[in-house]
Tab-separated table of C-alpha atoms and ligand atoms in Angstrom:
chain	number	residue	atom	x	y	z
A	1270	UNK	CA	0.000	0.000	0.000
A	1271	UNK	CA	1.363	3.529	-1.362
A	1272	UNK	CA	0.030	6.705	-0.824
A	1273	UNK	CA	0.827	9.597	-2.145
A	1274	UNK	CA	-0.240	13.140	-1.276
A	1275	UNK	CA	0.154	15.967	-3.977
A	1276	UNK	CA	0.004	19.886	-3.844
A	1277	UNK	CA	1.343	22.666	-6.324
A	1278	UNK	CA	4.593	23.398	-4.634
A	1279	UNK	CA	5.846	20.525	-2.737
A	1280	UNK	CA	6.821	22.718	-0.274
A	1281	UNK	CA	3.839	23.836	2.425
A	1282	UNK	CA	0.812	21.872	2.332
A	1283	UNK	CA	2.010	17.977	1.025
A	1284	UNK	CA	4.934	17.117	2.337
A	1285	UNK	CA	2.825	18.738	5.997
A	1286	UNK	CA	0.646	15.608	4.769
A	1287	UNK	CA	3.587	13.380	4.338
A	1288	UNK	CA	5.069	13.967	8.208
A	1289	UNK	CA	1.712	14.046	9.748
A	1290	UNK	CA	0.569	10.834	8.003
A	1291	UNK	CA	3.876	8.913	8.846
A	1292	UNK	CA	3.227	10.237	12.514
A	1293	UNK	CA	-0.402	8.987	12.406
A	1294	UNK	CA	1.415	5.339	10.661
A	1295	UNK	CA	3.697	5.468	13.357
A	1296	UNK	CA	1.496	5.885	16.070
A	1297	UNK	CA	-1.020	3.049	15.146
A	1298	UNK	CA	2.097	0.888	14.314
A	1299	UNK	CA	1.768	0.558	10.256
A	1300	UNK	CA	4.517	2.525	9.472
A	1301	UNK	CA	6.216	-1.142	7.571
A	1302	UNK	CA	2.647	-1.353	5.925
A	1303	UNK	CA	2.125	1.427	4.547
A	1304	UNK	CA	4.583	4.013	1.937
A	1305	UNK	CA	4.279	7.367	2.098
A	1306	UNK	CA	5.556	10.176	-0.602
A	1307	UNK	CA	4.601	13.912	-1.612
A	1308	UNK	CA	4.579	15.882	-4.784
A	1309	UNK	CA	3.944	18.798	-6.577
A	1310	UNK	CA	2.259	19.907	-10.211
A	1311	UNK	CA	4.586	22.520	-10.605
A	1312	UNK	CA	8.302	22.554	-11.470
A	1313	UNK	CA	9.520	25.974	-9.092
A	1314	UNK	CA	10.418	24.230	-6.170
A	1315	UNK	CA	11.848	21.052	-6.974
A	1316	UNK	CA	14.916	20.115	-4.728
A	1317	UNK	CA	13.963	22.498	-2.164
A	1318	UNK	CA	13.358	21.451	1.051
A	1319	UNK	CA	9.870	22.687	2.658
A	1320	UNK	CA	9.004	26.053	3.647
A	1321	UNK	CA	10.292	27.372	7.091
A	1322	UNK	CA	6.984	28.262	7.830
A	1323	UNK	CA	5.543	24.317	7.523
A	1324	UNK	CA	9.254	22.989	8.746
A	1325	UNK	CA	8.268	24.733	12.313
A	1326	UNK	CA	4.470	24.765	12.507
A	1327	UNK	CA	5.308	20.761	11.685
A	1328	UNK	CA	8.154	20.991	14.386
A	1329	UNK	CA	5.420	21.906	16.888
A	1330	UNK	CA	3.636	19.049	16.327
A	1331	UNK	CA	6.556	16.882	16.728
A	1332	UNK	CA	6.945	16.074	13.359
A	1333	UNK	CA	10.670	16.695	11.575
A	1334	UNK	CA	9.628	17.430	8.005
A	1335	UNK	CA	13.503	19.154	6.957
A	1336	UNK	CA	14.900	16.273	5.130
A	1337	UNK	CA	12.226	16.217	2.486
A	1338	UNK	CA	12.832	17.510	-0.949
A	1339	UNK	CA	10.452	18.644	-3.475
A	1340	UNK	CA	9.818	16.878	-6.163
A	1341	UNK	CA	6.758	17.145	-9.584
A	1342	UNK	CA	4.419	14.475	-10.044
A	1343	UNK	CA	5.800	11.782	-12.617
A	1344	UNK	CA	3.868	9.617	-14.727
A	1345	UNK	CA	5.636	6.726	-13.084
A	1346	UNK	CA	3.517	7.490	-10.037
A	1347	UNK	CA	0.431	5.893	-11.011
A	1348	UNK	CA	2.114	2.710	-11.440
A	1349	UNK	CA	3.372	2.865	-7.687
A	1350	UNK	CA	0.887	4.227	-5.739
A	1351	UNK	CA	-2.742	3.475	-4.755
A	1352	UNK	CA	-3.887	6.815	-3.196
A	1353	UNK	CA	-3.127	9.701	-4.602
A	1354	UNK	CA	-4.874	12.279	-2.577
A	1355	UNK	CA	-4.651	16.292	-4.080
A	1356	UNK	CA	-4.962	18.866	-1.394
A	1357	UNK	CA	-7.256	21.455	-3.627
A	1358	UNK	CA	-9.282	20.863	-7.213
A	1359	UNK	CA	-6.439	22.357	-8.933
A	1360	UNK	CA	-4.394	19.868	-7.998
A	1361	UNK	CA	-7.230	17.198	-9.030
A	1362	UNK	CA	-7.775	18.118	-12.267
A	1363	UNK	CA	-3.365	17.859	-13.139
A	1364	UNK	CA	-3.759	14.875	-11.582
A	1365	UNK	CA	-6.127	13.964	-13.806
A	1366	UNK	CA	-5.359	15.110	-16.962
A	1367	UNK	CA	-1.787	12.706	-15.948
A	1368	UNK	CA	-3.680	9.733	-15.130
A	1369	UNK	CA	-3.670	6.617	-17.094
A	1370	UNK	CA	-6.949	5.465	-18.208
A	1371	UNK	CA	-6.440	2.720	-16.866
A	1372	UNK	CA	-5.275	3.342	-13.386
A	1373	UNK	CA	-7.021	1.145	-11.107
A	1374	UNK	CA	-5.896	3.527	-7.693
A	1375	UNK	CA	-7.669	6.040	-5.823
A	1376	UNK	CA	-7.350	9.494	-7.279
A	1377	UNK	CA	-9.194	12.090	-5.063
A	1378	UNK	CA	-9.250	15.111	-2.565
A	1379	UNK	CA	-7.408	14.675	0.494
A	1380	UNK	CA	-10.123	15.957	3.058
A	1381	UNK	CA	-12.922	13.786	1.561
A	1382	UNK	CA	-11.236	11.488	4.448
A	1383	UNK	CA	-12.095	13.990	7.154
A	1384	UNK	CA	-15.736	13.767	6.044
A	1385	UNK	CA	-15.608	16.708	4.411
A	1386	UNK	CA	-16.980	16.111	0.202
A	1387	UNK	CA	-15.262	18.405	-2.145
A	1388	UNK	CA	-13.283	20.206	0.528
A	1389	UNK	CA	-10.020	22.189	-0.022
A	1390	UNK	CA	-6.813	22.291	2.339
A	1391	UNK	CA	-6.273	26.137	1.549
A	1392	UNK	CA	-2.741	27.071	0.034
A	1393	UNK	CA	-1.262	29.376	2.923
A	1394	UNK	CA	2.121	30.352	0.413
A	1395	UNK	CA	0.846	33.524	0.834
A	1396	UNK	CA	-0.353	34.370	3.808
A	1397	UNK	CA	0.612	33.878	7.597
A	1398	UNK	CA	1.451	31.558	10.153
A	1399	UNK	CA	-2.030	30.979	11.084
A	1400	UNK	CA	-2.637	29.298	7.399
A	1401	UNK	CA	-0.021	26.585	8.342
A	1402	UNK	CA	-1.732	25.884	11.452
A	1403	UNK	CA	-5.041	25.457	9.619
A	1404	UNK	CA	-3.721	23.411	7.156
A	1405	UNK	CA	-1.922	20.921	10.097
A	1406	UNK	CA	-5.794	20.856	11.601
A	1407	UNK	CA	-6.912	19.538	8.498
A	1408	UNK	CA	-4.519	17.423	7.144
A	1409	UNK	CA	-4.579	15.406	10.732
A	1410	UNK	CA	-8.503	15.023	10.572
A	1411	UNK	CA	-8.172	13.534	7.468
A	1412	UNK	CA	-5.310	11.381	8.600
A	1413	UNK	CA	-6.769	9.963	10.289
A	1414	UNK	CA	-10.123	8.930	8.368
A	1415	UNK	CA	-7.352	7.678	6.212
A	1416	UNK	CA	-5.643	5.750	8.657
A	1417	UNK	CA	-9.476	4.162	9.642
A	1418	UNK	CA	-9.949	3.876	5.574
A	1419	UNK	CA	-7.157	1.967	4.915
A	1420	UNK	CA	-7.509	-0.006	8.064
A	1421	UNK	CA	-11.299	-1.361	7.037
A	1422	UNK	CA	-9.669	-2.927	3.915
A	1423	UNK	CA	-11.878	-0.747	1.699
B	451	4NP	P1	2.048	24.215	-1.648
B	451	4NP	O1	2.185	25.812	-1.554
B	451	4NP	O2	1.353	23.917	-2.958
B	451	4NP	O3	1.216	23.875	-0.476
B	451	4NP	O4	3.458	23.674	-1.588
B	451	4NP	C1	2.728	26.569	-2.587
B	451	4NP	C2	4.085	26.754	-2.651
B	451	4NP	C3	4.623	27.532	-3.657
B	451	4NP	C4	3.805	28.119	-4.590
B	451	4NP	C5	2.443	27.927	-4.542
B	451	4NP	C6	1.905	27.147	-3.539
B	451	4NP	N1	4.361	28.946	-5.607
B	451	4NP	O5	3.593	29.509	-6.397
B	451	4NP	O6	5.580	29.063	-5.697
């Protein structure tokens, strides 16, 4: 099982996703069972490591996201993932327009697993430290309806 969480820049809101998920994996002990990676759609970023503003509202949280790297979304990745979750409908409809006709995953919005249908995690590039603490809130709702998702076998 491979999931994969995907945002514009690679840089604020997925690879949050990545270290809260892995902390959520952790914590219910199917960290071995589970992979977990982060993208972007767009190419500015790539190599970077997350913004210092995610790095320390992540650090809060005890959750170390600094080694991660940014990366784009590859057409490779529907061949090795199951999930792959986009934090907005931007990010949807690239993934989209990418994905194979016949991939047999689960391409959809992150926070449809916190119960919340056609739901954004708002992009807080732009604005302050309160958007990174927002985006944390949601991202660990919806961790863990994923977590419970994935557990049920469904
Ligand atoms: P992210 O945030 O998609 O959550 O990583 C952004 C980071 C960078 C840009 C946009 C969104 N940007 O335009 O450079």
């Amino acid at each position: 099982m491979n999931v994969l969480f995907v945002c514009l820049g690679n840089i604020c809101r997925s690879p949050s996703a990545e270290g809260v998920f892995r902390q959520v994996l952790d914590n219910a002990s199917m960290i071995e069972q589970v992979g977990v990676d982060s993208c972007g759609i767009g190419p500015w970023h790539v190599g970077k490591a997350p913004d210092k503003r995610a790095q320390a509202a992540a650090k809060q949280r005890g959750i170390d996201i600094s080694a991660l790297r940014a990366r784009q979304l590859a057409p490779d990745d529907f061949a090795d993932f199951d999930y792959i979750l986009a934090m907005d409908h931007d990010n949807l409809q690239a993934i989209r327009a990418m994905q194979p006709a016949d991939y047999a995953g689960h391409v959809g919005l992150l926070l449809d697993f916190a119960g919340h249908a056609d739901a954004e995690v708002p992009d807080p590039y732009y604005g302050g430290d309160q958007g990174f603490e927002e985006v944390l809130d949601l991202i660990e709702s919806a961790s863990r309806g994923l977590l419970n998702h994935i557990r049920s076998g469904a």
